[in-house]
Coordinates of C-alpha atoms and ligand atoms in Angstrom, one line a residue:
M29 CA -47.0 -45.0 -13.7
C30 CA -43.7 -46.1 -15.2
G31 CA -42.5 -45.0 -18.6
I32 CA -41.9 -47.4 -21.4
I33 CA -40.2 -46.9 -24.7
G34 CA -39.3 -49.1 -27.7
Y35 CA -37.5 -48.3 -30.9
V36 CA -36.5 -50.0 -34.1
G37 CA -35.1 -47.8 -37.0
E38 CA -32.3 -45.8 -38.5
R39 CA -31.4 -43.5 -35.7
P40 CA -28.8 -44.4 -33.0
V41 CA -30.9 -46.5 -30.7
S42 CA -29.3 -45.3 -27.4
D43 CA -30.0 -41.7 -28.3
V44 CA -33.6 -42.3 -29.2
L45 CA -34.2 -44.4 -26.0
L46 CA -32.5 -41.9 -23.7
K47 CA -34.2 -38.9 -25.2
G48 CA -37.6 -40.7 -25.0
L49 CA -37.0 -41.8 -21.4
K50 CA -36.2 -38.2 -20.4
R51 CA -39.6 -37.2 -21.9
L52 CA -41.2 -40.0 -19.9
E53 CA -39.3 -39.4 -16.7
Y54 CA -42.1 -37.5 -15.1
R55 CA -44.1 -40.8 -15.0
G56 CA -41.6 -42.3 -12.5
Y57 CA -38.0 -41.8 -11.8
D58 CA -36.7 -44.1 -9.1
S59 CA -34.6 -46.3 -11.4
S60 CA -34.2 -46.8 -15.1
G61 CA -32.7 -49.0 -17.7
V62 CA -32.4 -49.9 -21.4
A63 CA -31.8 -53.1 -23.4
M64 CA -30.3 -53.1 -26.9
F65 CA -28.5 -55.3 -29.3
H66 CA -24.7 -55.1 -29.3
G67 CA -22.6 -57.7 -31.1
G68 CA -25.5 -59.9 -31.8
K69 CA -26.5 -60.1 -28.1
I70 CA -29.0 -58.1 -26.0
E71 CA -27.2 -56.0 -23.4
V72 CA -29.1 -54.7 -20.4
H73 CA -27.9 -51.5 -18.7
K74 CA -29.8 -50.3 -15.6
A75 CA -29.3 -48.2 -12.5
A76 CA -31.1 -46.9 -9.5
G77 CA -32.0 -43.2 -9.7
K78 CA -32.7 -41.1 -12.7
I79 CA -31.9 -41.5 -16.4
T80 CA -28.7 -39.6 -16.0
E81 CA -27.3 -42.6 -14.1
I82 CA -27.5 -44.9 -17.2
E83 CA -26.3 -42.3 -19.7
P84 CA -22.6 -42.9 -19.1
L85 CA -23.2 -46.7 -19.5
L86 CA -24.3 -46.1 -23.1
A87 CA -21.6 -43.6 -24.1
D88 CA -19.9 -46.0 -26.6
R89 CA -23.2 -47.6 -27.9
K90 CA -24.1 -45.3 -30.8
Q91 CA -25.0 -47.8 -33.5
K92 CA -28.2 -47.6 -35.6
G93 CA -31.3 -49.0 -34.0
L94 CA -32.0 -51.5 -36.7
E95 CA -32.0 -54.4 -34.3
G96 CA -34.1 -52.5 -31.8
G97 CA -34.0 -51.4 -28.2
I98 CA -36.3 -50.9 -25.2
G99 CA -36.2 -48.7 -22.2
H100 CA -37.9 -48.0 -18.9
T101 CA -38.2 -45.4 -16.1
R102 CA -39.7 -46.8 -13.0
W103 CA -42.1 -45.9 -10.2
A104 CA -41.8 -48.8 -7.9
T105 CA -44.8 -51.0 -7.0
H106 CA -43.4 -54.5 -6.3
G107 CA -39.9 -54.4 -4.9
A108 CA -37.6 -51.6 -3.7
P109 CA -36.3 -49.0 -6.2
N110 CA -32.8 -50.5 -6.8
T111 CA -30.8 -51.8 -9.8
K112 CA -31.9 -55.4 -9.3
N113 CA -35.6 -54.4 -9.6
A114 CA -35.0 -51.8 -12.4
H115 CA -36.3 -52.8 -15.8
P116 CA -35.6 -54.3 -18.4
H117 CA -35.7 -57.9 -17.1
K118 CA -34.1 -60.7 -19.0
V119 CA -35.1 -64.4 -18.7
G120 CA -33.4 -66.7 -21.2
D121 CA -33.6 -64.9 -24.6
I122 CA -36.5 -62.7 -23.6
V123 CA -36.1 -59.1 -22.3
L124 CA -39.0 -56.9 -21.4
V125 CA -40.2 -53.7 -19.7
H126 CA -43.5 -53.4 -17.9
N127 CA -45.8 -50.7 -16.7
G128 CA -48.6 -51.6 -14.3
I129 CA -49.4 -54.4 -11.8
I130 CA -49.7 -58.1 -12.5
E131 CA -52.3 -58.9 -9.9
N132 CA -51.9 -62.7 -10.1
Y133 CA -48.2 -62.6 -9.6
R134 CA -48.2 -65.0 -6.7
E135 CA -49.7 -67.8 -8.9
I136 CA -46.9 -67.2 -11.5
Q137 CA -44.3 -67.0 -8.8
K138 CA -45.3 -70.5 -7.6
L139 CA -45.2 -71.8 -11.2
V140 CA -41.6 -70.4 -11.6
H141 CA -40.5 -71.9 -8.3
S142 CA -42.2 -75.2 -9.1
K143 CA -39.8 -75.5 -12.0
G144 CA -36.8 -75.0 -9.8
L145 CA -36.2 -71.5 -11.1
T146 CA -35.6 -68.3 -9.1
P147 CA -36.3 -64.8 -10.4
K148 CA -33.5 -62.3 -10.0
S149 CA -35.7 -59.5 -8.9
E150 CA -38.6 -58.9 -6.5
T151 CA -40.8 -57.6 -9.3
D152 CA -44.0 -58.9 -10.8
S153 CA -42.7 -57.8 -14.2
E154 CA -39.9 -60.4 -14.4
L155 CA -42.5 -63.1 -13.9
F156 CA -44.0 -62.2 -17.3
A157 CA -40.7 -62.9 -18.9
F158 CA -40.8 -66.4 -17.4
L159 CA -44.3 -67.0 -18.8
V160 CA -43.0 -66.0 -22.3
H161 CA -40.0 -68.2 -21.8
F162 CA -42.1 -71.2 -20.8
E163 CA -44.4 -70.7 -23.8
M164 CA -41.5 -70.7 -26.2
T165 CA -39.4 -73.5 -24.6
E166 CA -42.2 -75.9 -23.5
E167 CA -45.1 -75.1 -25.9
K168 CA -42.8 -74.3 -28.9
C169 CA -44.7 -71.1 -29.6
S170 CA -43.2 -68.3 -31.8
F171 CA -42.0 -65.2 -29.8
V172 CA -45.1 -63.1 -30.9
E173 CA -47.5 -66.0 -30.0
A174 CA -45.7 -66.6 -26.7
V175 CA -46.1 -62.9 -25.7
R176 CA -49.8 -63.1 -26.7
K177 CA -50.5 -66.3 -24.8
S178 CA -48.7 -65.0 -21.7
F179 CA -50.6 -61.8 -21.8
L180 CA -53.9 -63.7 -21.6
K181 CA -52.6 -65.4 -18.4
I182 CA -52.1 -62.2 -16.4
T183 CA -54.6 -60.1 -14.6
G184 CA -54.5 -56.4 -13.7
A185 CA -53.8 -53.3 -15.6
S186 CA -50.5 -53.7 -17.5
S187 CA -48.5 -52.9 -20.6
V188 CA -45.5 -54.9 -21.6
V189 CA -42.9 -54.3 -24.4
A190 CA -40.6 -57.2 -25.2
M191 CA -37.7 -58.2 -27.4
H192 CA -36.0 -61.6 -28.1
E193 CA -32.3 -62.2 -28.6
Q194 CA -32.9 -64.5 -31.6
H195 CA -35.2 -62.0 -33.3
P196 CA -33.3 -58.7 -33.8
G197 CA -35.4 -55.9 -35.4
L198 CA -38.6 -57.1 -33.7
I199 CA -40.4 -55.5 -30.8
V200 CA -43.7 -56.7 -29.4
G201 CA -46.0 -54.7 -27.2
V202 CA -49.3 -55.6 -25.4
R203 CA -51.7 -53.3 -23.6
N204 CA -54.3 -53.9 -20.9
G205 CA -55.1 -50.7 -18.9
S206 CA -51.7 -49.0 -18.8
P207 CA -51.4 -46.9 -22.0
L208 CA -49.2 -47.7 -25.0
V209 CA -48.9 -45.5 -28.1
A210 CA -47.1 -46.2 -31.3
A211 CA -45.8 -44.2 -34.3
W212 CA -44.2 -45.1 -37.6
N213 CA -42.7 -43.1 -40.4
P214 CA -40.5 -44.1 -43.3
E215 CA -37.4 -42.2 -42.1
L216 CA -37.8 -42.9 -38.4
G217 CA -38.9 -46.5 -38.3
A218 CA -41.2 -47.7 -35.5
M219 CA -41.5 -46.5 -32.0
L220 CA -43.8 -47.1 -29.1
A221 CA -44.1 -45.5 -25.7
S222 CA -46.3 -45.1 -22.6
D223 CA -47.6 -41.7 -23.9
A224 CA -47.3 -39.6 -27.0
Q225 CA -44.7 -37.1 -25.7
P226 CA -41.5 -39.0 -26.8
L227 CA -43.0 -39.8 -30.1
L228 CA -43.6 -36.1 -31.0
D229 CA -39.9 -35.6 -31.6
Y230 CA -40.3 -37.9 -34.6
A231 CA -44.0 -37.9 -35.7
N232 CA -47.2 -36.0 -35.2
T233 CA -49.6 -38.8 -35.9
V234 CA -49.8 -41.6 -33.3
H235 CA -51.8 -44.8 -32.8
Y236 CA -53.2 -45.6 -29.4
L237 CA -53.5 -49.2 -28.5
E238 CA -56.8 -50.3 -27.0
N239 CA -57.0 -52.7 -24.1
G240 CA -56.4 -56.2 -25.3
D241 CA -54.3 -54.9 -28.3
M242 CA -50.9 -56.2 -29.3
I243 CA -48.5 -54.4 -31.6
V244 CA -45.6 -55.9 -33.6
C245 CA -43.0 -53.3 -34.6
E246 CA -40.4 -53.7 -37.3
R247 CA -38.3 -51.2 -39.1
N248 CA -40.7 -51.1 -42.1
K249 CA -44.1 -51.5 -40.5
I250 CA -46.2 -51.7 -37.4
E251 CA -49.1 -54.2 -37.1
F252 CA -51.9 -54.4 -34.6
I253 CA -53.3 -57.7 -33.4
D254 CA -56.3 -58.5 -31.2
A255 CA -54.6 -60.4 -28.4
H256 CA -57.7 -62.5 -27.7
S257 CA -58.3 -63.8 -31.2
G258 CA -54.8 -63.3 -32.6
L259 CA -56.3 -61.6 -35.7
K260 CA -55.0 -58.4 -37.3
I261 CA -56.9 -55.2 -36.5
S262 CA -56.4 -51.6 -37.5
R263 CA -55.8 -48.7 -35.2
P264 CA -56.2 -45.4 -37.0
G265 CA -53.7 -42.6 -36.4
V266 CA -54.5 -39.6 -34.2
K267 CA -53.0 -36.2 -35.1
I268 CA -51.4 -34.6 -32.0
D269 CA -51.4 -30.8 -32.1
W270 CA -48.6 -30.3 -29.5
S271 CA -45.2 -29.7 -31.0
A272 CA -42.0 -31.1 -29.5
D273 CA -40.7 -27.6 -28.7
R274 CA -43.4 -27.2 -26.0
L275 CA -41.6 -30.0 -24.2
D276 CA -38.5 -28.0 -23.4
K277 CA -37.7 -25.6 -20.5
N278 CA -37.2 -22.5 -22.7
G279 CA -34.6 -21.0 -20.4
Y280 CA -36.5 -21.5 -17.2
P281 CA -34.6 -23.4 -14.4
H282 CA -37.5 -25.7 -13.9
Y283 CA -40.5 -26.9 -16.0
M284 CA -42.8 -26.0 -13.1
L285 CA -41.7 -22.3 -13.2
K286 CA -42.1 -22.3 -17.0
E287 CA -45.5 -23.8 -16.7
I288 CA -46.6 -21.3 -14.0
H289 CA -45.6 -18.5 -16.3
E290 CA -47.3 -20.1 -19.3
Q291 CA -50.7 -19.8 -17.7
S292 CA -51.5 -16.4 -19.2
R293 CA -51.0 -17.9 -22.6
T294 CA -52.8 -21.2 -21.9
I295 CA -55.9 -19.4 -20.5
L296 CA -56.0 -17.3 -23.6
D297 CA -55.5 -20.4 -25.8
T298 CA -58.4 -22.2 -24.2
L299 CA -60.6 -19.2 -24.5
N300 CA -59.7 -18.6 -28.1
A301 CA -60.0 -22.3 -29.1
N302 CA -63.5 -22.6 -27.7
F303 CA -64.8 -19.3 -29.0
A304 CA -63.2 -19.7 -32.4
A305 CA -65.0 -23.1 -32.6
S306 CA -68.3 -21.6 -31.6
G307 CA -68.2 -18.2 -33.4
A308 CA -68.9 -16.6 -30.0
H309 CA -72.1 -14.9 -30.8
L310 CA -73.2 -14.9 -27.2
P311 CA -71.1 -14.9 -24.0
F312 CA -69.7 -18.3 -23.1
D313 CA -70.6 -19.8 -26.5
F314 CA -69.5 -23.3 -27.2
A315 CA -69.5 -25.3 -30.4
P316 CA -72.2 -27.9 -30.4
H317 CA -71.2 -30.7 -28.1
P318 CA -73.0 -33.8 -27.0
G319 CA -71.8 -33.6 -23.4
I320 CA -73.0 -30.0 -23.1
D321 CA -76.3 -31.0 -24.6
N322 CA -76.6 -33.6 -21.9
L323 CA -75.8 -31.1 -19.2
S324 CA -78.4 -28.7 -20.6
R325 CA -81.0 -31.4 -20.1
T326 CA -80.2 -32.4 -16.6
D327 CA -80.3 -30.7 -13.2
R328 CA -77.7 -33.0 -11.6
L329 CA -74.0 -33.6 -12.2
S330 CA -71.5 -35.8 -10.4
I331 CA -67.9 -34.9 -11.0
V332 CA -65.1 -37.4 -10.1
A333 CA -61.4 -36.6 -10.0
C334 CA -58.2 -37.0 -7.9
G335 CA -55.7 -34.6 -6.3
T336 CA -55.4 -31.3 -8.0
S337 CA -58.1 -32.2 -10.5
W338 CA -60.5 -32.8 -7.6
H339 CA -59.8 -29.3 -6.3
A340 CA -60.7 -27.9 -9.8
S341 CA -63.8 -29.9 -9.7
L342 CA -64.8 -28.6 -6.3
L343 CA -64.4 -25.1 -7.6
G344 CA -66.5 -26.1 -10.7
K345 CA -69.2 -27.1 -8.2
Y346 CA -69.3 -23.6 -6.8
W347 CA -69.5 -22.0 -10.2
L348 CA -72.0 -24.5 -11.7
E349 CA -74.3 -24.1 -8.7
K350 CA -74.2 -20.3 -8.7
F351 CA -74.4 -19.6 -12.4
A352 CA -76.3 -22.5 -13.7
G353 CA -78.4 -23.7 -10.7
L354 CA -77.1 -27.2 -11.3
S355 CA -77.0 -29.6 -8.4
V356 CA -73.3 -30.8 -8.4
E357 CA -71.3 -33.2 -6.3
A358 CA -67.5 -33.2 -6.7
E359 CA -66.1 -36.5 -5.4
L360 CA -62.8 -38.2 -5.0
A361 CA -62.8 -40.9 -7.6
S362 CA -61.0 -43.4 -5.3
E363 CA -63.9 -43.1 -2.8
F364 CA -66.7 -42.8 -5.2
R365 CA -65.9 -46.1 -7.0
Y366 CA -66.2 -48.2 -3.9
R367 CA -69.3 -46.5 -2.4
S368 CA -72.8 -47.2 -3.5
P369 CA -73.4 -43.8 -5.2
V370 CA -77.0 -43.0 -6.0
L371 CA -77.1 -41.9 -9.6
K372 CA -80.1 -40.8 -11.5
K373 CA -80.8 -41.9 -15.0
N374 CA -81.1 -38.4 -16.4
Q375 CA -77.9 -37.1 -14.7
V376 CA -74.4 -36.7 -16.1
L377 CA -71.1 -38.0 -14.7
M378 CA -68.0 -36.1 -15.5
G379 CA -64.4 -37.2 -14.9
V380 CA -61.7 -34.4 -14.7
S381 CA -58.2 -35.5 -15.3
Q382 CA -55.1 -33.7 -16.7
S383 CA -53.5 -36.9 -17.9
G384 CA -56.6 -38.7 -18.9
E385 CA -55.0 -41.9 -17.5
T386 CA -55.7 -41.8 -13.7
A387 CA -56.8 -45.3 -12.7
D388 CA -59.6 -44.3 -10.2
T389 CA -61.2 -41.7 -12.4
L390 CA -61.1 -44.1 -15.4
A391 CA -62.6 -46.9 -13.3
V392 CA -65.6 -44.7 -12.3
I393 CA -66.2 -43.7 -15.9
Q394 CA -66.1 -47.3 -17.0
D395 CA -68.5 -48.4 -14.2
V396 CA -70.9 -45.6 -14.9
N397 CA -70.9 -46.3 -18.7
K398 CA -72.4 -49.7 -17.8
R399 CA -75.2 -48.0 -16.0
E400 CA -76.2 -46.1 -19.2
I401 CA -75.7 -42.7 -17.5
P402 CA -74.0 -40.2 -19.9
T403 CA -70.4 -39.8 -19.1
M404 CA -68.1 -37.0 -20.2
C405 CA -64.7 -35.7 -19.3
I406 CA -62.4 -32.7 -19.2
T407 CA -58.9 -33.7 -20.0
N408 CA -55.7 -32.2 -21.3
V409 CA -54.6 -35.1 -23.4
K410 CA -56.4 -35.9 -26.7
G411 CA -56.5 -39.7 -27.3
S412 CA -56.0 -40.5 -23.6
T413 CA -57.9 -43.5 -22.2
I414 CA -60.3 -41.3 -20.2
A415 CA -61.0 -39.2 -23.3
R416 CA -61.7 -42.4 -25.3
E417 CA -63.8 -44.2 -22.7
S418 CA -66.0 -41.2 -21.9
K419 CA -69.0 -40.7 -24.1
S420 CA -67.8 -37.2 -24.8
A421 CA -64.7 -35.2 -24.1
L422 CA -63.9 -31.5 -23.6
Y423 CA -60.3 -30.5 -23.9
T424 CA -58.2 -28.0 -22.0
Y425 CA -55.5 -26.3 -24.1
A426 CA -52.7 -26.3 -21.5
G427 CA -50.2 -28.1 -23.7
P428 CA -47.9 -30.7 -22.3
E429 CA -47.4 -30.4 -18.6
I430 CA -44.1 -31.9 -17.5
G431 CA -43.6 -30.7 -13.9
V432 CA -45.1 -33.4 -11.8
A433 CA -47.0 -30.8 -9.7
S434 CA -49.9 -29.6 -11.8
T435 CA -50.1 -25.9 -12.5
K436 CA -51.3 -24.8 -15.9
A437 CA -53.4 -27.9 -16.3
F438 CA -55.2 -26.9 -13.1
T439 CA -56.1 -23.4 -14.4
G440 CA -57.1 -25.0 -17.6
Q441 CA -59.5 -27.3 -15.8
M442 CA -60.9 -24.4 -13.7
L443 CA -61.4 -22.4 -16.9
M444 CA -63.3 -25.2 -18.7
L445 CA -65.6 -25.6 -15.7
L446 CA -66.2 -21.9 -15.5
L447 CA -66.9 -21.8 -19.2
L448 CA -69.4 -24.6 -18.8
A449 CA -71.1 -22.8 -15.8
G450 CA -71.3 -19.6 -17.8
K451 CA -72.7 -21.3 -20.9
L452 CA -75.4 -23.3 -18.9
G453 CA -76.1 -20.2 -16.8
R454 CA -76.5 -18.0 -19.8
D455 CA -79.0 -20.4 -21.3
V456 CA -81.1 -20.2 -18.1
A457 CA -80.5 -16.4 -17.7
V458 CA -81.7 -15.6 -21.2
N459 CA -85.2 -16.5 -19.9
D460 CA -84.8 -14.5 -16.7
S461 CA -87.1 -11.5 -16.9
T462 CA -85.0 -9.4 -14.5
G463 CA -81.9 -9.6 -16.6
K464 CA -79.8 -9.6 -13.4
A465 CA -78.2 -13.0 -13.8
M466 CA -77.5 -12.2 -17.4
G467 CA -75.7 -9.0 -16.4
E468 CA -73.4 -10.8 -14.1
I469 CA -72.7 -13.5 -16.7
E470 CA -71.9 -10.9 -19.4
R471 CA -69.6 -9.1 -17.0
T472 CA -67.7 -12.2 -16.0
Y473 CA -67.3 -13.1 -19.6
R474 CA -65.9 -9.8 -20.6
E475 CA -63.5 -9.7 -17.6
L476 CA -62.4 -13.2 -18.3
F477 CA -60.4 -12.0 -21.3
E478 CA -58.5 -9.6 -19.0
V479 CA -57.4 -12.3 -16.7
P480 CA -54.3 -13.3 -18.7
H481 CA -53.1 -9.7 -18.6
H482 CA -53.6 -9.5 -14.8
L483 CA -51.9 -12.8 -14.4
S484 CA -48.8 -11.7 -16.4
N485 CA -48.6 -8.6 -14.2
A486 CA -48.7 -10.8 -11.1
L487 CA -46.0 -13.3 -12.1
M488 CA -43.6 -10.9 -13.9
E489 CA -40.2 -11.0 -12.2
G490 CA -39.9 -7.9 -9.9
S491 CA -43.6 -7.2 -9.9
P492 CA -45.1 -6.2 -6.4
T493 CA -46.9 -9.5 -6.3
A494 CA -43.8 -11.6 -7.2
K495 CA -41.6 -9.6 -4.8
A496 CA -44.1 -10.1 -2.0
V497 CA -44.3 -13.8 -2.7
K498 CA -40.6 -14.2 -2.5
A499 CA -40.3 -12.1 0.7
A500 CA -43.1 -14.1 2.4
A501 CA -41.5 -17.4 1.4
L502 CA -38.1 -16.3 2.7
A503 CA -39.5 -15.3 6.0
T504 CA -41.7 -18.4 6.5
Q505 CA -39.7 -21.2 4.9
N506 CA -38.8 -22.8 8.2
S507 CA -42.3 -22.6 9.7
K508 CA -43.4 -25.6 11.8
G509 CA -46.4 -26.0 9.5
F510 CA -48.8 -24.1 7.2
F511 CA -52.5 -23.7 7.0
F512 CA -54.1 -22.3 3.9
I513 CA -57.6 -20.9 4.6
G514 CA -60.2 -19.4 2.4
R515 CA -64.0 -19.2 1.9
G516 CA -66.2 -19.7 -1.1
Y517 CA -64.2 -19.8 -4.3
S518 CA -61.0 -19.4 -2.2
F519 CA -61.6 -22.7 -0.3
P520 CA -60.7 -25.1 -3.1
I521 CA -57.7 -22.8 -3.9
A522 CA -56.6 -23.2 -0.2
L523 CA -56.7 -27.0 -0.6
E524 CA -54.7 -26.7 -3.8
G525 CA -52.2 -24.3 -2.2
A526 CA -51.5 -26.7 0.6
L527 CA -51.2 -29.7 -1.7
K528 CA -48.6 -27.8 -3.9
L529 CA -46.5 -27.0 -0.9
K530 CA -46.5 -30.6 0.4
E531 CA -45.8 -32.0 -3.0
I532 CA -42.8 -29.9 -4.0
A533 CA -41.4 -28.6 -0.7
Y534 CA -42.2 -31.6 1.6
V535 CA -43.5 -29.2 4.2
H536 CA -46.5 -30.0 6.4
A537 CA -49.5 -28.0 5.1
E538 CA -53.2 -28.3 5.3
G539 CA -56.0 -26.4 3.5
Y540 CA -59.2 -25.5 5.3
A541 CA -62.4 -23.7 4.8
A542 CA -61.7 -20.6 6.9
G543 CA -64.9 -21.2 8.9
E544 CA -63.7 -24.6 9.9
L545 CA -60.5 -23.4 11.7
K546 CA -62.2 -23.0 15.0
H547 CA -63.7 -26.5 14.9
G548 CA -60.3 -28.0 15.7
P549 CA -57.3 -27.0 13.7
I550 CA -56.9 -23.7 15.5
A551 CA -55.4 -25.7 18.4
M552 CA -52.3 -26.1 16.3
L553 CA -51.6 -22.4 16.1
E554 CA -48.5 -20.9 17.8
P555 CA -45.9 -18.4 16.7
D556 CA -43.9 -20.9 14.7
F557 CA -46.9 -21.7 12.5
T558 CA -47.9 -19.8 9.3
V559 CA -51.4 -19.3 8.2
I560 CA -52.0 -18.2 4.6
V561 CA -55.3 -16.3 4.4
L562 CA -56.9 -16.0 1.0
A563 CA -58.8 -12.7 1.4
P564 CA -59.8 -11.2 -1.9
H565 CA -62.6 -8.6 -1.8
D566 CA -65.5 -10.9 -2.4
M567 CA -68.8 -11.7 -0.7
W568 CA -67.0 -13.6 2.0
Y569 CA -64.4 -10.9 2.7
E570 CA -65.7 -9.7 6.1
K571 CA -66.1 -13.3 7.4
T572 CA -62.6 -14.1 6.2
V573 CA -61.2 -11.0 8.0
S574 CA -62.8 -12.3 11.3
N575 CA -61.1 -15.6 10.8
L576 CA -57.8 -13.8 10.2
Q577 CA -58.3 -12.0 13.5
E578 CA -58.8 -15.3 15.3
V579 CA -55.5 -16.5 13.9
K580 CA -53.8 -13.3 14.9
A581 CA -55.0 -13.6 18.4
R582 CA -53.3 -17.0 18.7
G583 CA -50.0 -15.5 17.7
A584 CA -49.5 -17.5 14.4
R585 CA -47.6 -15.8 11.6
I586 CA -50.0 -14.6 8.8
I587 CA -49.5 -14.2 5.1
A588 CA -52.6 -12.6 3.5
I589 CA -53.3 -12.4 -0.2
G590 CA -55.8 -9.7 -1.2
H591 CA -56.6 -6.9 -3.6
A592 CA -53.8 -4.4 -4.1
D593 CA -55.7 -1.5 -2.6
D594 CA -57.0 -3.3 0.5
K595 CA -56.4 -1.0 3.4
Q596 CA -57.5 -3.3 6.3
I597 CA -55.6 -6.6 5.8
P598 CA -52.1 -5.3 5.3
Q599 CA -52.3 -3.8 8.9
M600 CA -53.3 -7.1 10.3
C601 CA -50.9 -9.6 8.8
D602 CA -47.1 -10.2 8.8
H603 CA -46.8 -10.4 5.0
F604 CA -49.3 -9.0 2.5
I605 CA -49.2 -10.3 -1.1
P606 CA -51.2 -8.0 -3.4
M607 CA -53.1 -9.4 -6.3
P608 CA -52.3 -7.1 -9.2
I609 CA -55.8 -5.6 -9.3
K610 CA -57.7 -3.0 -7.2
T611 CA -61.2 -3.6 -5.8
K612 CA -62.5 -0.8 -8.0
K613 CA -61.4 0.9 -11.2
D614 CA -60.9 4.6 -11.4
D615 CA -64.5 5.1 -12.5
G616 CA -65.7 3.3 -9.4
T617 CA -66.9 0.1 -11.2
P618 CA -65.6 -3.2 -9.7
T619 CA -62.4 -4.4 -11.4
M620 CA -63.0 -8.1 -11.7
S621 CA -65.9 -10.4 -11.0
E622 CA -65.2 -12.3 -7.8
A623 CA -65.7 -15.6 -9.6
L624 CA -62.4 -14.9 -11.4
N625 CA -60.2 -14.5 -8.3
P626 CA -59.1 -18.1 -8.3
F627 CA -57.3 -17.5 -11.6
L628 CA -55.0 -15.1 -9.8
L629 CA -54.8 -16.8 -6.4
A630 CA -53.9 -20.2 -7.6
P631 CA -50.8 -19.1 -9.6
I632 CA -49.7 -16.9 -6.8
L633 CA -49.8 -19.9 -4.4
Q634 CA -48.0 -22.0 -7.0
L635 CA -45.2 -19.4 -7.1
F636 CA -45.1 -19.4 -3.3
S637 CA -44.6 -23.2 -3.1
Y638 CA -42.0 -22.9 -5.9
E639 CA -40.0 -20.3 -4.0
I640 CA -40.1 -22.4 -0.8
A641 CA -39.1 -25.5 -2.6
T642 CA -36.2 -23.9 -4.4
M643 CA -35.0 -22.4 -1.0
K644 CA -35.1 -25.9 0.4
G645 CA -33.3 -27.3 -2.6
T646 CA -35.9 -30.0 -3.4
D647 CA -36.3 -31.6 -6.9
V648 CA -39.1 -29.3 -8.0
D649 CA -40.0 -31.0 -11.2
Q650 CA -39.7 -34.5 -10.0
P651 CA -40.6 -34.5 -6.3
R652 CA -39.8 -37.6 -4.3
N653 CA -42.3 -40.5 -4.3
L654 CA -44.6 -39.0 -6.8
A655 CA -45.4 -39.7 -10.4
K656 CA -47.4 -37.6 -12.8
S657 CA -49.7 -40.1 -14.2
V658 CA -51.2 -42.4 -11.5
T659 CA -52.3 -45.4 -13.5
V660 CA -52.5 -47.8 -10.6
E661 CA -54.9 -47.7 -7.7
Ligands
M6R992 O1 -54.0 -36.6 -14.4 P1 -54.9 -36.3 -13.3 O2 -55.4 -34.9 -13.3 O3 -56.1 -37.3 -13.3 O4 -54.1 -36.6 -12.0 C1 -54.8 -36.5 -10.7 C2 -53.7 -36.3 -9.6 O5 -52.9 -37.4 -9.6 C3 -52.9 -35.1 -9.8 O6 -53.6 -33.9 -9.9 C4 -51.9 -34.9 -8.6 O7 -52.6 -34.6 -7.5 C5 -50.8 -33.9 -9.0 N1 -49.6 -34.4 -8.5 C6 -51.1 -32.6 -8.5 O8 -50.0 -31.7 -8.6

């Protein structure tokens, strides 16, 4: 979850480290620190809080980075988030930063105490520095060899990046589980980090370390070593097609708002990328893909994911069942991995993950790989661990998502799942003699290309939708609690709407299937409570309206979201948020297939949470206690 960076090269080391840490801050941000050479010694600067806290400490440290430096932004696991526990940790001449968890830390702690030594921090990370120190002082190992041997003594998913005071210009990294990526170019020198984003400012080809890899970085080269054998290995470069300018806010006050607005473009990018690759001769065409071939041959799919990605998966289940007749389970990876799931040999297992690094999702894929069941994934990050561990990968084209709360990556995942459902459904429908199913698939496909336009209309500042969102947020910001309810395709969106509000506004919110309300949660309703009813004109509309009436009868405040020309609901609720589409076009044909409503509802709810969060003054992009990439269980 933490962010690690290391640099050795021509540029001012403090600038490179600070800029890189800011790019990584979304991974964790409770404390931070850097270590760099100054006057022949390694100085460590660290502080509780965000990167801005250490910036002033480095104001007069602008020398070239030829002797190297490392940095860290932390999401606390062992030990409170304070300066003492912040990384880097220094023991003797060794200084290091760590991401992950050392599971056998008690054993190492005992060893350290048995030698009459006391760690300065409460972290498991500092203990690794002791191990390296012992290897060098007692076993007379070289620095690189000491890091290698120490690495073989720890268990759990970890990455470590280390320097030694007597070896300026040398940085050593090791990876097991927690990601580590390196780049080198003649002008820049060598750099490594927890993900590719900070490297994109300097290079567009990166090298991913595999589990059990070591890297030795010097100004003029990087070398990869198999940590188990100590032998040199090669790790080919991967070209990254995100440019660094996509990592900036582009004038928006927050990344999250920028990313909400970017969705029209990212949806179009994903559509275009897929259909350009396929030639799009038929609706929902895909370029040949082994994962899709496997799906075509099976009638059963298990999807695993966490958080927002699980909500997208749940929606995928609805689409895949309806369009493709596939039997789909959408499961929380953290539960699935410790159950005894019954999997069939001919089925497919799919992981859905924005980051491609989520520990639980990754663990399921690795377990299922051992059972010889085809695995695949949908992810936003090329070269990520989940992409590499899955037997095949499909990519969303959301670009880098910096706000911790997922927005555009969610719509990207939804879109990819819908495209899959459409493609598999089309293949079945082609043989359907009635042509009915094919008609719906063709229509959904056509209207999909209109979604970005509708979405821009919804989100545009001053639009009826955006104005209604703001007014509803203003009026309900101090509610005692929020329920989000919906049926069918709107149910996973209700779950996601509630998660967004909790994440960024720290407000109590729950998502429910609207039909579930009367089975318990309705007891909570009172005038101080707000219920957000997702009521687009779809096959569940009348039932949702009945649920809305039940809420109204209990006196709760109601925000309803529906089609712009809905006559009924605006009369029944306190605040009506119009989707920017009518139920029917002027010629009487329906405006948009109901399967596409989630692409408007989700961003509207994202905007609602954003408005409430900014009214409350929370840290929208880096909400408390969260990290974007959850690489520990
Ligand atoms: O990177 P992933 O999609 O695997 O992450 C899964 C969840 O951790 C993530 O969706 C989380 O729920 C976000 N904070 C949602 O905004």
